[in-house]
C-alpha atoms as a printed R data frame, in Angstrom:
   type eleno elety resid chain resno       x       y       z
1  ATOM     1    CA   MET     A     1  12.631  -4.736  29.121
2  ATOM     2    CA   ASN     A     2  14.108  -7.038  27.025
3  ATOM     3    CA   GLN     A     3  12.198  -9.870  25.226
4  ATOM     4    CA   THR     A     4  13.149 -13.346  23.642
5  ATOM     5    CA   LEU     A     5  11.491 -13.885  20.428
6  ATOM     6    CA   SER     A     6  11.827 -17.242  18.202
7  ATOM     7    CA   LEU     A     7  12.161 -17.263  14.723
8  ATOM     8    CA   PRO     A     8  13.009 -19.777  11.802
9  ATOM     9    CA   ASP     A     9  16.521 -20.041  10.519
10 ATOM    10    CA   ASP     A    10  15.809 -18.469   7.605
11 ATOM    11    CA   LEU     A    11  14.290 -14.887   8.868
12 ATOM    12    CA   PHE     A    12  17.211 -14.932  11.440
13 ATOM    13    CA   ARG     A    13  20.169 -15.511   8.340
14 ATOM    14    CA   MET     A    14  17.924 -12.464   6.803
15 ATOM    15    CA   ILE     A    15  18.328 -10.344   9.879
16 ATOM    16    CA   GLU     A    16  22.011 -11.299  10.402
17 ATOM    17    CA   ALA     A    17  22.917 -10.668   6.274
18 ATOM    18    CA   ARG     A    18  21.154  -7.305   7.136
19 ATOM    19    CA   VAL     A    19  23.630  -6.876  10.462
20 ATOM    20    CA   GLU     A    20  26.751  -8.339   8.275
21 ATOM    21    CA   THR     A    21  26.147  -5.568   5.911
22 ATOM    22    CA   GLY     A    22  26.443  -2.826   7.778
23 ATOM    23    CA   ASP     A    23  22.963  -1.948   6.773
24 ATOM    24    CA   TYR     A    24  22.003  -2.136  10.484
25 ATOM    25    CA   ALA     A    25  24.373  -2.316  13.698
26 ATOM    26    CA   SER     A    26  22.323  -4.989  15.184
27 ATOM    27    CA   ALA     A    27  19.409  -7.290  15.081
28 ATOM    28    CA   THR     A    28  17.068  -4.733  17.482
29 ATOM    29    CA   GLU     A    29  17.144  -2.235  14.733
30 ATOM    30    CA   VAL     A    30  16.034  -4.598  12.061
31 ATOM    31    CA   VAL     A    31  13.459  -5.164  13.540
32 ATOM    32    CA   ARG     A    32  12.570  -2.605  14.657
33 ATOM    33    CA   ASP     A    33  13.029  -1.320  10.883
34 ATOM    34    CA   ALA     A    34  11.120  -3.890   9.330
35 ATOM    35    CA   LEU     A    35   7.606  -3.160  12.580
36 ATOM    36    CA   ALA     A    36   7.780   0.231  11.318
37 ATOM    37    CA   SER     A    37   7.528  -0.649   7.825
38 ATOM    38    CA   LEU     A    38   4.962  -3.119   8.174
39 ATOM    39    CA   ASP     A    39   2.790  -0.156  10.864
40 ATOM    40    CA   ARG     A    40   3.385   2.241   7.655
41 ATOM    41    CA   GLN     A    41   2.297  -0.274   5.500
42 ATOM    42    CA   ASN     A    42  -0.729  -1.202   7.591
43 ATOM    43    CA   ARG     A    43  -1.682   2.569   7.846
44 ATOM    44    CA   THR     A    44  -1.649   2.881   4.374
45 ATOM    45    CA   GLU     A    45  -4.017  -0.199   3.519
46 ATOM    46    CA   ALA     A    46  -6.258   0.699   5.702
47 ATOM    47    CA   GLU     A    47  -6.347   4.771   4.032
48 ATOM    48    CA   LYS     A    48  -6.918   3.210   1.053
49 ATOM    49    CA   ARG     A    49  -9.801   1.353   1.963
50 ATOM    50    CA   ALA     A    50 -11.784   3.671   3.808
51 ATOM    51    CA   TRP     A    51 -11.029   6.222   0.898
52 ATOM    52    CA   LEU     A    52 -12.566   3.433  -1.192
53 ATOM    53    CA   GLN     A    53 -15.066   2.825   0.888
54 ATOM    54    CA   GLN     A    54 -16.234   6.429   1.197
55 ATOM    55    CA   ALA     A    55 -15.914   6.629  -2.837
56 ATOM    56    CA   TRP     A    56 -18.360   3.232  -3.059
57 ATOM    57    CA   ARG     A    57 -20.721   4.931  -0.726
58 ATOM    58    CA   GLU     A    58 -21.161   8.381  -2.203
59 ATOM    59    CA   GLY     A    59 -21.360   6.928  -5.797
60 ATOM    60    CA   VAL     A    60 -24.512   4.387  -4.056
61 ATOM    61    CA   ALA     A    61 -26.137   7.645  -2.703
62 ATOM    62    CA   SER     A    62 -25.600   9.624  -5.945
63 ATOM    63    CA   PRO     A    63 -28.147  10.321  -8.451
64 ATOM    64    CA   ASN     A    64 -28.244   7.965 -11.168
65 ATOM    65    CA   ILE     A    65 -25.893   9.347 -13.923
66 ATOM    66    CA   GLY     A    66 -27.221   7.053 -17.406
67 ATOM    67    CA   ALA     A    67 -25.714   4.470 -19.305
68 ATOM    68    CA   PHE     A    68 -22.088   3.692 -19.100
69 ATOM    69    CA   ASP     A    69 -20.794   4.955 -22.102
70 ATOM    70    CA   LYS     A    70 -17.764   2.379 -22.484
71 ATOM    71    CA   ASP     A    71 -16.236   4.177 -25.704
72 ATOM    72    CA   ARG     A    72 -17.284   8.094 -24.559
73 ATOM    73    CA   PHE     A    73 -14.857   6.736 -21.221
74 ATOM    74    CA   ARG     A    74 -11.764   5.910 -23.553
75 ATOM    75    CA   ARG     A    75 -12.034   9.043 -25.973
76 ATOM    76    CA   GLU     A    76 -12.532  10.994 -22.482
77 ATOM    77    CA   ALA     A    77  -9.297   8.963 -20.903
78 ATOM    78    CA   HIS     A    78  -7.059   9.353 -24.081
79 ATOM    79    CA   ARG     A    79  -7.700  13.101 -23.842
80 ATOM    80    CA   ARG     A    80  -6.645  13.597 -20.870
81 ATOM    81    CA   LEU     A    81  -4.301  11.366 -20.476
82 ATOM    82    CA   SER     A    82  -2.801  13.249 -23.444
83 ATOM    83    CA   GLN     A    83  -3.286  16.621 -22.008
84 ATOM    84    CA   LYS     A    84  -0.561  15.241 -19.389
85 ATOM    85    CA   ALA     A    85   2.142  14.768 -21.992
């Protein structure tokens, strides 16, 4: 099934440039690859969002661990980073 697609001139030139450099054999391949990349990016962002939402729910549901001590947090972060180096 062939479809016609209208694009602004700047996007069309971008596609043509990718074909002319030999990165792709056709405009169809450029568009197909771009859409696949967009789909992967959207899925990755959705996974990150789901993870953050779950972490938030778990944090809200967890018992109160007391006041946040930023100095202790900073020392612990530095300690952990120095162990990785």
